[in-house]
Short mmCIF file of C-alpha atoms and ligand atoms in Angstrom, two decimals:
data_model
loop_
_atom_site.label_atom_id
_atom_site.label_comp_id
_atom_site.label_asym_id
_atom_site.label_seq_id
_atom_site.Cartn_x
_atom_site.Cartn_y
_atom_site.Cartn_z
CA UNK A 1 -30.15 7.21 31.33
CA UNK A 2 -33.73 8.31 30.90
CA UNK A 3 -33.47 9.51 27.32
CA UNK A 4 -31.49 6.60 25.98
CA UNK A 5 -33.57 3.57 25.05
CA UNK A 6 -32.53 -0.02 25.56
CA UNK A 7 -31.38 -0.57 21.98
CA UNK A 8 -29.14 2.49 22.11
CA UNK A 9 -27.82 1.34 25.48
CA UNK A 10 -26.66 -1.93 23.93
CA UNK A 11 -24.83 -0.13 21.17
CA UNK A 12 -23.45 2.47 23.52
CA UNK A 13 -22.04 1.18 26.79
CA UNK A 14 -22.35 3.23 29.96
CA UNK A 15 -18.84 4.63 29.74
CA UNK A 16 -19.81 6.42 26.53
CA UNK A 17 -22.90 8.23 27.73
CA UNK A 18 -22.00 8.31 31.41
CA UNK A 19 -20.44 11.12 33.42
CA UNK A 20 -17.35 10.20 35.46
CA UNK A 21 -16.59 11.92 38.77
CA UNK A 22 -13.05 11.76 40.14
CA UNK A 23 -12.68 11.32 43.88
CA UNK A 24 -9.37 12.04 45.57
CA UNK A 25 -10.03 9.83 48.59
CA UNK A 26 -7.78 11.68 51.04
CA UNK A 27 -9.88 14.79 50.55
CA UNK A 28 -13.47 13.72 49.97
CA UNK A 29 -14.88 12.70 53.35
CA UNK A 30 -13.26 11.54 56.56
CA UNK A 31 -15.31 9.12 58.67
CA UNK A 32 -12.97 8.52 61.60
CA UNK A 33 -11.61 11.93 62.53
CA UNK A 34 -7.99 11.37 61.50
CA UNK A 35 -8.17 14.26 59.05
CA UNK A 36 -7.76 12.03 56.00
CA UNK A 37 -10.70 10.94 53.88
CA UNK A 38 -11.57 7.26 53.60
CA UNK A 39 -13.76 4.67 51.87
CA UNK A 40 -16.49 4.85 54.52
CA UNK A 41 -16.54 8.57 53.98
CA UNK A 42 -17.06 8.12 50.26
CA UNK A 43 -19.84 5.66 50.96
CA UNK A 44 -21.54 8.16 53.25
CA UNK A 45 -21.50 10.75 50.48
CA UNK A 46 -22.88 8.62 47.65
CA UNK A 47 -26.17 10.46 48.05
CA UNK A 48 -24.54 13.65 46.77
CA UNK A 49 -23.23 11.85 43.70
CA UNK A 50 -26.56 10.23 42.95
CA UNK A 51 -28.34 13.56 43.37
CA UNK A 52 -25.82 15.19 41.04
CA UNK A 53 -26.57 12.54 38.44
CA UNK A 54 -23.12 11.14 37.76
CA UNK A 55 -22.74 7.59 36.46
CA UNK A 56 -19.34 6.50 37.72
CA UNK A 57 -16.69 7.46 40.22
CA UNK A 58 -13.00 7.08 39.58
CA UNK A 59 -11.28 6.79 42.94
CA UNK A 60 -7.61 7.76 43.11
CA UNK A 61 -5.46 5.15 44.90
CA UNK A 62 -6.39 3.79 48.32
CA UNK A 63 -3.89 0.90 48.40
CA UNK A 64 -1.36 0.37 51.18
CA UNK A 65 1.31 3.00 50.76
CA UNK A 66 3.88 5.01 52.70
CA UNK A 67 2.11 7.99 51.06
CA UNK A 68 5.24 9.66 49.77
CA UNK A 69 3.23 10.37 46.60
CA UNK A 70 -0.08 10.03 48.45
CA UNK A 71 -0.95 6.57 47.28
CA UNK A 72 0.74 6.52 43.89
CA UNK A 73 3.54 4.68 45.70
CA UNK A 74 1.97 1.30 46.36
CA UNK A 75 3.24 -1.46 48.65
CA UNK A 76 0.38 -3.90 47.97
CA UNK A 77 -1.74 -3.56 44.85
CA UNK A 78 -4.40 -5.83 46.26
CA UNK A 79 -5.12 -4.23 49.59
CA UNK A 80 -6.59 -1.14 51.22
CA UNK A 81 -4.41 1.15 53.29
CA UNK A 82 -5.68 1.21 56.90
CA UNK A 83 -5.99 5.00 56.63
CA UNK A 84 -8.64 4.41 53.97
CA UNK A 85 -10.29 1.37 55.54
CA UNK A 86 -10.41 -2.32 54.70
CA UNK A 87 -11.29 -4.59 51.81
CA UNK A 88 -14.67 -5.05 53.50
CA UNK A 89 -15.17 -1.28 53.31
CA UNK A 90 -14.32 -1.47 49.63
CA UNK A 91 -16.86 -4.24 49.07
CA UNK A 92 -19.52 -2.30 50.95
CA UNK A 93 -18.75 0.83 48.94
CA UNK A 94 -19.07 -1.03 45.65
CA UNK A 95 -22.31 -2.62 46.75
CA UNK A 96 -23.85 0.67 47.81
CA UNK A 97 -22.59 2.49 44.73
CA UNK A 98 -23.99 -0.17 42.44
CA UNK A 99 -27.32 -0.09 44.27
CA UNK A 100 -27.48 3.61 43.37
CA UNK A 101 -26.53 2.98 39.76
CA UNK A 102 -23.00 4.34 40.23
CA UNK A 103 -20.05 2.41 38.76
CA UNK A 104 -16.68 2.31 40.44
CA UNK A 105 -13.46 2.83 38.48
CA UNK A 106 -10.15 2.29 40.26
CA UNK A 107 -6.70 3.72 39.80
CA UNK A 108 -4.27 1.08 38.54
CA UNK A 109 -0.59 1.94 38.87
CA UNK A 110 1.44 -0.42 36.70
CA UNK A 111 4.59 1.60 36.04
CA UNK A 112 6.08 1.69 39.52
CA UNK A 113 5.71 0.59 43.10
CA UNK A 114 6.82 2.10 46.37
CA UNK A 115 10.45 1.53 47.27
CA UNK A 116 8.97 -0.11 50.37
CA UNK A 117 7.13 -2.72 48.29
CA UNK A 118 8.39 -6.21 49.26
CA UNK A 119 9.43 -6.76 45.62
CA UNK A 120 11.73 -3.76 45.62
CA UNK A 121 13.13 -4.53 49.05
CA UNK A 122 14.09 -7.93 47.67
CA UNK A 123 15.27 -6.49 44.39
CA UNK A 124 17.74 -4.14 46.03
CA UNK A 125 19.19 -6.85 48.29
CA UNK A 126 21.81 -7.97 45.78
CA UNK A 127 22.64 -7.99 42.10
CA UNK A 128 21.63 -11.61 41.79
CA UNK A 129 18.48 -11.59 43.83
CA UNK A 130 15.68 -13.35 41.89
CA UNK A 131 13.70 -10.10 42.10
CA UNK A 132 16.57 -7.97 40.73
CA UNK A 133 15.14 -8.03 37.23
CA UNK A 134 11.69 -6.96 38.42
CA UNK A 135 12.97 -3.39 38.39
CA UNK A 136 15.32 -1.56 36.03
CA UNK A 137 18.91 -1.62 37.31
CA UNK A 138 21.98 -0.50 35.41
CA UNK A 139 25.65 0.07 36.06
CA UNK A 140 26.79 3.69 36.33
CA UNK A 141 28.00 5.50 33.23
CA UNK A 142 31.81 5.46 32.81
CA UNK A 143 32.02 8.74 34.75
CA UNK A 144 30.08 7.19 37.62
CA UNK A 145 26.94 9.20 36.80
CA UNK A 146 23.48 7.92 35.84
CA UNK A 147 23.24 5.44 32.93
CA UNK A 148 21.46 7.98 30.69
CA UNK A 149 19.86 11.45 30.65
CA UNK A 150 16.29 10.51 31.50
CA UNK A 151 14.47 12.87 33.84
CA UNK A 152 12.11 12.28 36.74
CA UNK A 153 8.71 13.95 36.39
CA UNK A 154 9.24 15.42 39.84
CA UNK A 155 12.67 16.92 39.22
CA UNK A 156 16.22 15.75 38.64
CA UNK A 157 17.54 12.54 37.16
CA UNK A 158 15.29 9.49 36.83
CA UNK A 159 18.11 7.37 38.26
CA UNK A 160 19.20 6.87 41.84
CA UNK A 161 22.39 5.10 42.85
CA UNK A 162 22.01 2.25 45.29
CA UNK A 163 25.32 2.46 47.16
CA UNK A 164 25.12 -1.06 48.55
CA UNK A 165 24.96 -2.81 45.17
CA UNK A 166 26.70 -0.12 43.12
CA UNK A 167 23.97 0.16 40.50
CA UNK A 168 21.39 2.77 39.61
CA UNK A 169 17.64 2.03 39.54
CA UNK A 170 15.17 3.87 37.35
CA UNK A 171 12.29 5.92 38.71
CA UNK A 172 10.21 7.94 36.26
CA UNK A 173 8.67 9.72 39.24
CA UNK A 174 10.06 9.98 42.79
CA UNK A 175 13.09 7.98 43.89
CA UNK A 176 10.64 6.31 46.28
CA UNK A 177 8.73 5.05 43.20
CA UNK A 178 11.03 2.62 41.36
CA UNK A 179 9.85 1.60 37.88
CA UNK A 180 8.86 -2.01 37.38
CA UNK A 181 10.45 -3.89 34.50
CA UNK A 182 7.52 -4.79 32.27
CA UNK A 183 9.89 -6.49 29.83
CA UNK A 184 10.11 -9.24 32.43
CA UNK A 185 7.14 -11.56 31.72
CA UNK A 186 6.81 -12.44 35.41
CA UNK A 187 6.23 -8.76 36.23
CA UNK A 188 3.61 -8.44 33.54
CA UNK A 189 1.83 -11.60 34.62
CA UNK A 190 1.74 -10.51 38.25
CA UNK A 191 0.60 -6.98 37.45
CA UNK A 192 -2.13 -8.11 35.06
CA UNK A 193 -3.48 -10.28 37.84
CA UNK A 194 -4.02 -7.08 39.81
CA UNK A 195 -6.60 -5.98 37.24
CA UNK A 196 -8.30 -9.35 37.51
CA UNK A 197 -8.31 -9.13 41.30
CA UNK A 198 -10.26 -5.87 41.33
CA UNK A 199 -12.58 -6.81 38.47
CA UNK A 200 -13.51 -9.97 40.37
CA UNK A 201 -14.24 -7.75 43.37
CA UNK A 202 -16.68 -5.68 41.41
CA UNK A 203 -14.66 -2.80 39.98
CA UNK A 204 -16.18 -1.46 36.77
CA UNK A 205 -12.91 -0.39 35.24
CA UNK A 206 -9.49 1.05 35.77
CA UNK A 207 -7.79 4.33 35.03
CA UNK A 208 -4.25 3.28 34.15
CA UNK A 209 -1.69 5.61 35.70
CA UNK A 210 1.16 6.85 33.49
CA UNK A 211 0.61 4.01 31.05
CA UNK A 212 2.92 5.36 28.34
CA UNK A 213 5.84 4.98 30.75
CA UNK A 214 5.41 1.25 31.18
CA UNK A 215 7.77 0.34 28.32
CA UNK A 216 11.02 2.20 27.78
CA UNK A 217 13.67 1.96 25.12
CA UNK A 218 15.35 -1.40 25.54
CA UNK A 219 18.82 0.04 24.88
CA UNK A 220 18.13 2.96 27.26
CA UNK A 221 19.15 5.55 24.68
CA UNK A 222 19.13 9.21 25.77
CA UNK A 223 16.00 11.30 25.24
CA UNK A 224 16.71 14.08 22.69
CA UNK A 225 16.51 17.76 23.70
CA UNK A 226 13.20 19.55 23.23
CA UNK A 227 13.74 22.41 20.73
CA UNK A 228 10.67 24.26 22.12
CA UNK A 229 11.87 24.29 25.71
CA UNK A 230 12.21 27.67 27.43
CA UNK A 231 14.66 27.40 30.31
CA UNK A 232 13.51 29.22 33.40
CA UNK A 233 9.93 29.37 32.09
CA UNK A 234 8.93 25.78 31.39
CA UNK A 235 8.97 22.86 33.80
CA UNK A 236 12.55 21.48 33.61
CA UNK A 237 10.98 18.09 32.90
CA UNK A 238 10.08 19.42 29.46
CA UNK A 239 13.71 20.07 28.53
CA UNK A 240 13.67 16.76 26.66
CA UNK A 241 11.36 15.01 24.25
CA UNK A 242 10.46 11.92 26.23
CA UNK A 243 10.31 9.59 23.29
CA UNK A 244 12.74 6.96 24.54
CA UNK A 245 12.01 7.00 28.26
CA UNK A 246 8.42 6.07 27.40
CA UNK A 247 5.77 5.96 24.67
CA UNK A 248 7.55 3.07 22.96
CA UNK A 249 5.70 1.07 20.30
CA UNK A 250 5.73 -2.09 22.42
CA UNK A 251 3.58 -0.40 25.06
CA UNK A 252 0.61 -1.02 22.79
CA UNK A 253 1.13 -4.78 23.06
CA UNK A 254 1.02 -4.47 26.84
CA UNK A 255 -2.14 -2.37 26.67
CA UNK A 256 -3.71 -4.93 24.33
CA UNK A 257 -3.19 -7.54 27.03
CA UNK A 258 -4.69 -5.22 29.68
CA UNK A 259 -7.63 -4.70 27.37
CA UNK A 260 -8.13 -8.40 26.73
CA UNK A 261 -8.29 -8.95 30.46
CA UNK A 262 -10.72 -6.05 30.91
CA UNK A 263 -12.94 -7.38 28.15
CA UNK A 264 -13.12 -10.77 29.84
CA UNK A 265 -15.56 -9.04 32.21
CA UNK A 266 -18.76 -7.53 30.87
CA UNK A 267 -19.18 -3.79 30.70
CA UNK A 268 -15.80 -2.75 32.09
CA UNK A 269 -13.71 0.19 30.98
CA UNK A 270 -9.97 0.73 30.51
CA UNK A 271 -8.93 4.39 30.55
CA UNK A 272 -5.35 5.45 29.91
CA UNK A 273 -3.66 8.40 31.60
CA UNK A 274 -1.39 9.82 28.91
CA UNK A 275 0.00 13.33 28.77
CA UNK A 276 1.21 13.63 25.22
CA UNK A 277 0.58 15.48 21.97
CA UNK A 278 -2.87 14.74 20.56
CA UNK A 279 -1.39 12.94 17.55
CA UNK A 280 0.51 10.59 19.87
CA UNK A 281 -2.52 10.16 22.11
CA UNK A 282 -4.56 8.67 19.30
CA UNK A 283 -2.29 5.62 19.12
CA UNK A 284 -3.53 4.62 22.57
CA UNK A 285 -6.95 3.71 21.16
CA UNK A 286 -5.10 0.80 19.59
CA UNK A 287 -6.19 -1.17 16.58
CA UNK A 288 -9.36 -3.24 16.38
CA UNK A 289 -10.41 -2.60 19.96
CA UNK A 290 -7.03 -3.61 21.36
CA UNK A 291 -6.19 -0.32 23.08
CA UNK A 292 -7.73 1.79 25.80
CA UNK A 293 -11.46 2.45 25.58
CA UNK A 294 -10.17 5.96 25.68
CA UNK A 295 -6.94 7.74 26.56
CA UNK A 296 -7.68 10.75 28.73
CA UNK A 297 -7.79 13.96 26.74
CA UNK A 298 -6.32 16.79 28.83
CA UNK A 299 -6.49 19.61 26.28
CA UNK A 300 -9.02 21.66 28.24
CA UNK A 301 -6.70 21.57 31.23
CA UNK A 302 -3.64 22.60 29.31
CA UNK A 303 -4.88 25.18 26.80
CA UNK A 304 -5.44 28.87 27.42
CA UNK A 305 -9.09 29.78 27.94
CA UNK A 306 -9.56 31.35 24.54
CA UNK A 307 -12.43 30.62 22.18
CA UNK A 308 -10.38 30.33 19.00
CA UNK A 309 -7.74 28.14 20.65
CA UNK A 310 -10.35 25.78 22.08
CA UNK A 311 -12.34 25.75 18.85
CA UNK A 312 -9.23 24.70 16.98
CA UNK A 313 -8.45 22.06 19.60
CA UNK A 314 -11.93 20.53 19.48
CA UNK A 315 -11.92 20.47 15.68
CA UNK A 316 -8.44 18.97 15.62
CA UNK A 317 -9.29 16.33 18.19
CA UNK A 318 -12.51 15.34 16.41
CA UNK A 319 -10.71 15.10 13.08
CA UNK A 320 -7.85 12.98 14.45
CA UNK A 321 -9.99 10.41 16.25
CA UNK A 322 -9.55 7.04 14.57
CA UNK A 323 -12.72 5.44 13.17
CA UNK A 324 -14.93 4.19 15.97
CA UNK A 325 -12.83 5.85 18.68
CA UNK A 326 -14.87 7.46 21.46
CA UNK A 327 -13.83 10.96 22.61
CA UNK A 328 -13.60 12.27 26.16
CA UNK A 329 -12.92 15.56 27.93
CA UNK A 330 -11.43 16.49 31.29
CA UNK A 331 -11.54 19.92 32.97
CA UNK A 332 -9.65 19.18 36.14
CA UNK A 333 -7.83 16.56 38.17
CA UNK A 334 -5.62 16.11 41.21
CA UNK A 335 -2.48 17.03 39.26
CA UNK A 336 -3.53 20.38 37.75
CA UNK A 337 -4.78 23.69 39.04
CA UNK A 338 -8.52 23.93 39.62
CA UNK A 339 -10.63 25.09 36.71
CA UNK A 340 -12.28 27.86 38.79
CA UNK A 341 -8.81 29.25 39.53
CA UNK A 342 -7.66 28.93 35.93
CA UNK A 343 -10.65 30.65 34.34
CA UNK A 344 -12.38 32.51 37.21
CA UNK A 345 -15.82 31.98 38.71
CA UNK A 346 -17.90 33.38 35.83
CA UNK A 347 -16.11 31.33 33.19
CA UNK A 348 -16.26 28.24 35.42
CA UNK A 349 -19.96 28.16 34.55
CA UNK A 350 -19.17 28.35 30.85
CA UNK A 351 -16.52 25.64 31.27
CA UNK A 352 -19.06 23.33 32.89
CA UNK A 353 -21.39 23.83 29.94
CA UNK A 354 -18.53 23.07 27.58
CA UNK A 355 -17.61 19.88 29.44
CA UNK A 356 -21.14 18.51 29.45
CA UNK A 357 -22.03 19.42 25.88
CA UNK A 358 -18.96 18.35 23.94
CA UNK A 359 -19.07 14.94 22.31
CA UNK A 360 -17.47 12.34 24.53
CA UNK A 361 -17.33 11.15 28.11
CA UNK A 362 -16.89 14.02 30.60
CA UNK A 363 -14.80 13.59 33.75
CA UNK A 364 -15.57 15.99 36.57
CA UNK A 365 -13.08 16.52 39.41
CA UNK A 366 -14.52 16.53 42.95
CA UNK A 367 -15.32 20.02 44.16
CA UNK A 368 -15.34 21.57 40.71
CA UNK A 369 -19.14 21.27 40.82
CA UNK A 370 -19.19 23.92 43.58
CA UNK A 371 -16.39 26.01 42.12
CA UNK A 372 -13.66 25.07 44.58
CA UNK A 373 -10.53 27.04 43.91
CA UNK A 374 -6.86 26.36 44.46
CA UNK A 375 -6.09 26.93 48.12
CA UNK A 376 -2.77 28.67 48.85
CA UNK A 377 -0.70 26.38 51.08
CA UNK A 378 1.76 28.02 53.48
CA UNK A 379 5.26 26.54 53.15
CA UNK A 380 5.10 24.79 56.52
CA UNK A 381 1.96 22.90 55.48
CA UNK A 382 3.18 21.74 52.05
CA UNK A 383 2.62 18.03 51.53
CA UNK A 384 3.27 17.38 47.85
CA UNK A 385 6.78 16.07 47.12
CA UNK A 386 6.79 17.84 43.76
CA UNK A 387 6.50 21.19 45.55
CA UNK A 388 9.13 20.11 48.04
CA UNK A 389 11.55 19.16 45.23
CA UNK A 390 10.94 22.27 43.13
CA UNK A 391 9.57 24.90 45.54
CA UNK A 392 7.88 28.09 44.40
CA UNK A 393 7.47 27.14 40.75
CA UNK A 394 3.72 26.58 40.97
CA UNK A 395 4.11 22.86 40.35
CA UNK A 396 2.82 21.68 43.72
CA UNK A 397 -0.51 19.91 43.69
CA UNK A 398 -1.72 20.53 47.23
CA UNK A 399 -3.81 23.60 46.24
CA UNK A 400 -6.16 21.47 44.12
CA UNK A 401 -6.36 18.64 46.65
CA UNK A 402 -7.89 20.42 49.63
CA UNK A 403 -10.87 18.99 51.54
CA UNK A 404 -14.25 18.88 49.89
CA UNK A 405 -16.49 21.67 51.13
CA UNK A 406 -19.74 20.04 52.23
CA UNK A 407 -21.27 22.63 54.53
CA UNK A 408 -20.56 25.60 56.79
CA UNK A 409 -19.69 23.54 59.87
CA UNK A 410 -16.07 23.38 61.13
CA UNK A 411 -13.69 21.93 58.51
CA UNK A 412 -16.54 22.21 56.00
CA UNK A 413 -18.04 18.93 57.21
CA UNK A 414 -15.02 17.04 55.87
CA UNK A 415 -13.62 15.86 59.20
CA UNK A 416 -14.06 16.19 62.92
CA UNK A 417 -10.27 16.20 63.24
CA UNK A 418 -7.45 18.29 61.83
CA UNK A 419 -7.67 18.14 58.01
CA UNK A 420 -4.50 16.94 56.26
CA UNK A 421 -4.58 20.05 54.06
CA UNK A 422 -6.22 23.34 55.01
CA UNK A 423 -9.85 23.91 54.10
CA UNK A 424 -10.49 26.84 51.74
CA UNK A 425 -11.27 30.10 53.50
CA UNK A 426 -14.47 30.59 51.50
CA UNK A 427 -16.00 27.30 52.64
CA UNK A 428 -18.83 28.90 54.63
CA UNK A 429 -20.18 30.24 51.34
CA UNK A 430 -18.80 27.80 48.77
CA UNK A 431 -20.19 24.47 49.89
CA UNK A 432 -22.57 21.77 48.77
CA UNK A 433 -25.29 22.45 51.34
CA UNK A 434 -25.55 26.15 50.49
CA UNK A 435 -25.44 25.61 46.74
CA UNK A 436 -28.01 22.83 46.75
CA UNK A 437 -30.59 25.34 47.97
CA UNK A 438 -29.66 27.98 45.43
CA UNK A 439 -31.22 27.66 41.96
CA UNK A 440 -28.55 30.01 40.55
CA UNK A 441 -25.57 28.13 42.00
CA UNK A 442 -22.82 26.43 40.06
CA UNK A 443 -23.83 23.16 41.69
CA UNK A 444 -27.40 23.50 40.45
CA UNK A 445 -26.05 24.33 37.01
CA UNK A 446 -23.96 21.15 37.04
CA UNK A 447 -26.93 19.07 38.05
CA UNK A 448 -29.11 20.56 35.35
CA UNK A 449 -26.45 20.19 32.65
CA UNK A 450 -25.89 16.56 33.58
CA UNK A 451 -29.66 15.93 33.60
CA UNK A 452 -30.05 17.53 30.19
CA UNK A 453 -27.17 15.52 28.78
CA UNK A 454 -28.59 12.29 30.16
CA UNK A 455 -32.08 13.07 28.87
CA UNK A 456 -31.00 13.98 25.36
CA UNK A 457 -29.31 11.33 23.22
CA UNK A 458 -28.15 14.12 20.90
CA UNK A 459 -25.98 15.47 23.73
CA UNK A 460 -24.93 12.19 25.29
CA UNK A 461 -24.18 10.27 22.12
CA UNK A 462 -25.01 12.37 19.09
CA UNK A 463 -22.86 13.83 16.36
CA UNK A 464 -20.77 16.97 16.80
CA UNK A 465 -20.37 19.59 14.09
CA UNK A 466 -18.40 22.82 14.24
CA UNK A 467 -20.04 26.23 13.82
CA UNK A 468 -17.97 29.15 12.61
CA UNK A 469 -17.92 31.90 15.21
CA UNK A 470 -15.78 34.93 15.95
CA UNK A 471 -14.02 36.62 18.83
CA UNK A 472 -14.83 35.17 22.22
CA UNK A 473 -17.63 32.91 20.99
CA UNK A 474 -17.22 29.17 20.72
CA UNK A 475 -20.10 27.34 19.04
CA UNK A 476 -20.95 23.88 17.81
CA UNK A 477 -23.90 21.61 17.04
CA UNK A 478 -24.91 18.36 18.67
CA UNK A 479 -27.23 16.28 16.59
CA UNK A 480 -29.22 13.12 17.21
CA UNK A 481 -31.96 11.29 15.37
CA UNK A 482 -34.71 13.27 17.04
CA UNK A 483 -33.22 16.55 18.11
CA UNK A 484 -30.50 19.07 17.37
CA UNK A 485 -28.82 21.52 19.70
CA UNK A 486 -26.71 24.60 19.19
CA UNK A 487 -24.19 25.27 21.93
CA UNK A 488 -22.88 28.83 22.05
CA UNK A 489 -20.40 29.89 24.71
CA UNK A 490 -19.09 33.36 25.38
CA UNK A 491 -15.57 32.97 26.73
CA UNK A 492 -15.28 36.72 27.14
CA UNK A 493 -16.68 39.14 29.70
CA UNK A 494 -18.30 41.53 27.17
CA UNK A 495 -21.61 40.75 25.45
CA UNK A 496 -21.18 38.90 22.15
CA UNK A 497 -23.29 37.44 19.41
CA UNK A 498 -23.41 34.47 17.10
CA UNK A 499 -24.63 35.49 13.67
CA UNK A 500 -26.85 33.05 11.81
CA UNK A 501 -30.38 32.13 10.95
CA UNK A 502 -31.00 30.25 14.16
CA UNK A 503 -34.48 29.11 15.12
CA UNK A 504 -35.31 27.38 18.34
CA UNK A 505 -35.52 27.95 22.05
CA UNK A 506 -33.05 28.15 24.91
CA UNK A 507 -32.87 24.81 26.72
CA UNK A 508 -30.44 26.03 29.35
CA UNK A 509 -28.33 29.10 30.00
CA UNK A 510 -25.45 29.55 32.40
CA UNK A 511 -27.38 32.61 33.55
CA UNK A 512 -30.56 30.69 34.35
CA UNK A 513 -33.53 32.87 33.61
CA UNK A 514 -33.50 32.58 29.79
CA UNK A 515 -34.85 29.07 29.56
CA UNK A 516 -37.68 28.69 27.06
CA UNK A 517 -36.81 31.99 25.39
CA UNK A 518 -37.30 31.90 21.62
CA UNK A 519 -34.21 32.27 19.45
CA UNK A 520 -34.56 33.74 15.95
CA UNK A 521 -31.72 34.82 13.69
CA UNK A 522 -28.65 36.08 15.51
CA UNK A 523 -28.08 34.72 19.01
CA UNK A 524 -27.20 37.34 21.60
CA UNK A 525 -25.02 36.32 24.52
CA UNK A 526 -24.33 38.25 27.68
CA UNK A 527 -20.80 38.43 29.04
CA UNK A 528 -19.62 34.99 30.17
CA UNK A 529 -22.88 33.42 29.10
CA UNK A 530 -23.29 30.02 27.55
CA UNK A 531 -26.54 28.71 26.13
CA UNK A 532 -27.77 25.45 24.73
CA UNK A 533 -30.48 26.07 22.13
CA UNK A 534 -32.88 23.34 21.08
CA UNK A 535 -33.12 23.93 17.35
CA UNK A 536 -36.39 23.66 15.54
CA UNK A 537 -36.49 20.52 13.35
C1 NOJ B 1 0.02 10.42 37.59
C2 NOJ B 1 -0.82 10.69 38.79
O1 NOJ B 1 -2.01 11.30 38.41
C3 NOJ B 1 0.02 11.54 39.72
O2 NOJ B 1 -0.73 12.06 40.78
C4 NOJ B 1 1.15 10.70 40.20
O3 NOJ B 1 2.01 11.47 41.01
C5 NOJ B 1 1.96 10.14 39.02
N1 NOJ B 1 1.13 9.62 37.97
C6 NOJ B 1 2.84 9.01 39.50
O4 NOJ B 1 2.07 7.88 39.79
#
């Protein structure tokens, strides 16, 4: 936070100017040779994160779990799965991370548990078990089918019949992930305590999984059909507008209570995971500081890599943000194809510059800093239940979850055992150790972009203003009290230019060697080049 003085730091908490790095713990670093990453492994790799300059890690779930959805099916929200370590390992990780100035954000999964969770095992025992109402049970429809048309995100109906008790239970995701009934105050009270538990243990915030799902229509009315759905092309999950199976107005009251609890601890952050239209997303900021600090903004993941499309998206997002709402941007995560595979290696450099120069908190997915690509997974090695349910449709998430590539040693330095997913074939070349030594590498570019952002309040916290550009060029200004920057990105492979009366010097280029070069008048860009220009005052 070198460039941001103490007064600014007070007005702008760390989660505004900080860079978040997502760790998928199964795949980051294994410390015990079982082929699955763990908390000790993360701790051993904190040096990389500190060197890179990130401010916080968000760690995907490490709680006890049968791992049907790799940790998003929890059997104890207050523990650590033995595959990942122990609570002592968690404490040691937090202590070491904090000593390095790195905050620790956890995944909080309120919508569902594992079907092996003791609550659900009790709940399914009988219709009048005291835990019955902790989950969402309904009688079959008159024809014996599911109570309504809601769909599971991973394929098929969101309802599964429990033969023994003759009722269906709701699962917005896998049938092994039954939805909790947040309309039951006992459920809410117990689940809010989970946030308190981890905050007391030193967590700096939570990323709230699938938060819009937490409250569903009380009358369980059918979701309406989606008029824009293309059968055979789109994910069958998108056949309906999911406006009754989730995203209900009352969810904001629940989030307000999560937020109140978060705010009871200094300097913590509440981030919502919400895949929805931008207009709908904005509601999750809440009113008067009662919502998420920010709902994740996944536009860069979803949109085609096209300058005009992204320009329009950035302008639209900036214009829709409610007063005082802080923006954020995400390029990749454990649910979507890797950015280097989506846009290619040359544009991955441009994408990094975009992520670290837009206004708002950037979240970087592990391995994207070295350009890891989706790894093709042979059918016999498929792990992800989504791929198993709907094979061959490109929905599986294993390709973007493969082991981190640390060095050229066997299994890329990830494990001494057999890795749970195959390591990318290019690991001998695409790895942290090799790229650290290379001033032209993508890793070095990430480090330099993060350093520039952290040194320049205009980039970390300043205003954003659009710049009109044409063709493959995307351009905008970032402005602070003391400095102004022009960011110009060429999303095409041919040389391009940004007309204007620009005056300044190149602060950083995706192509390296231009730094310090004077800029006068029109700005020339090489193919797939992005530059940040420090404008003359
Ligand atoms: C969103 C998570 O990111 C994803 O990985 C998970 O499968 C679902 N929520 C269900 O928890």
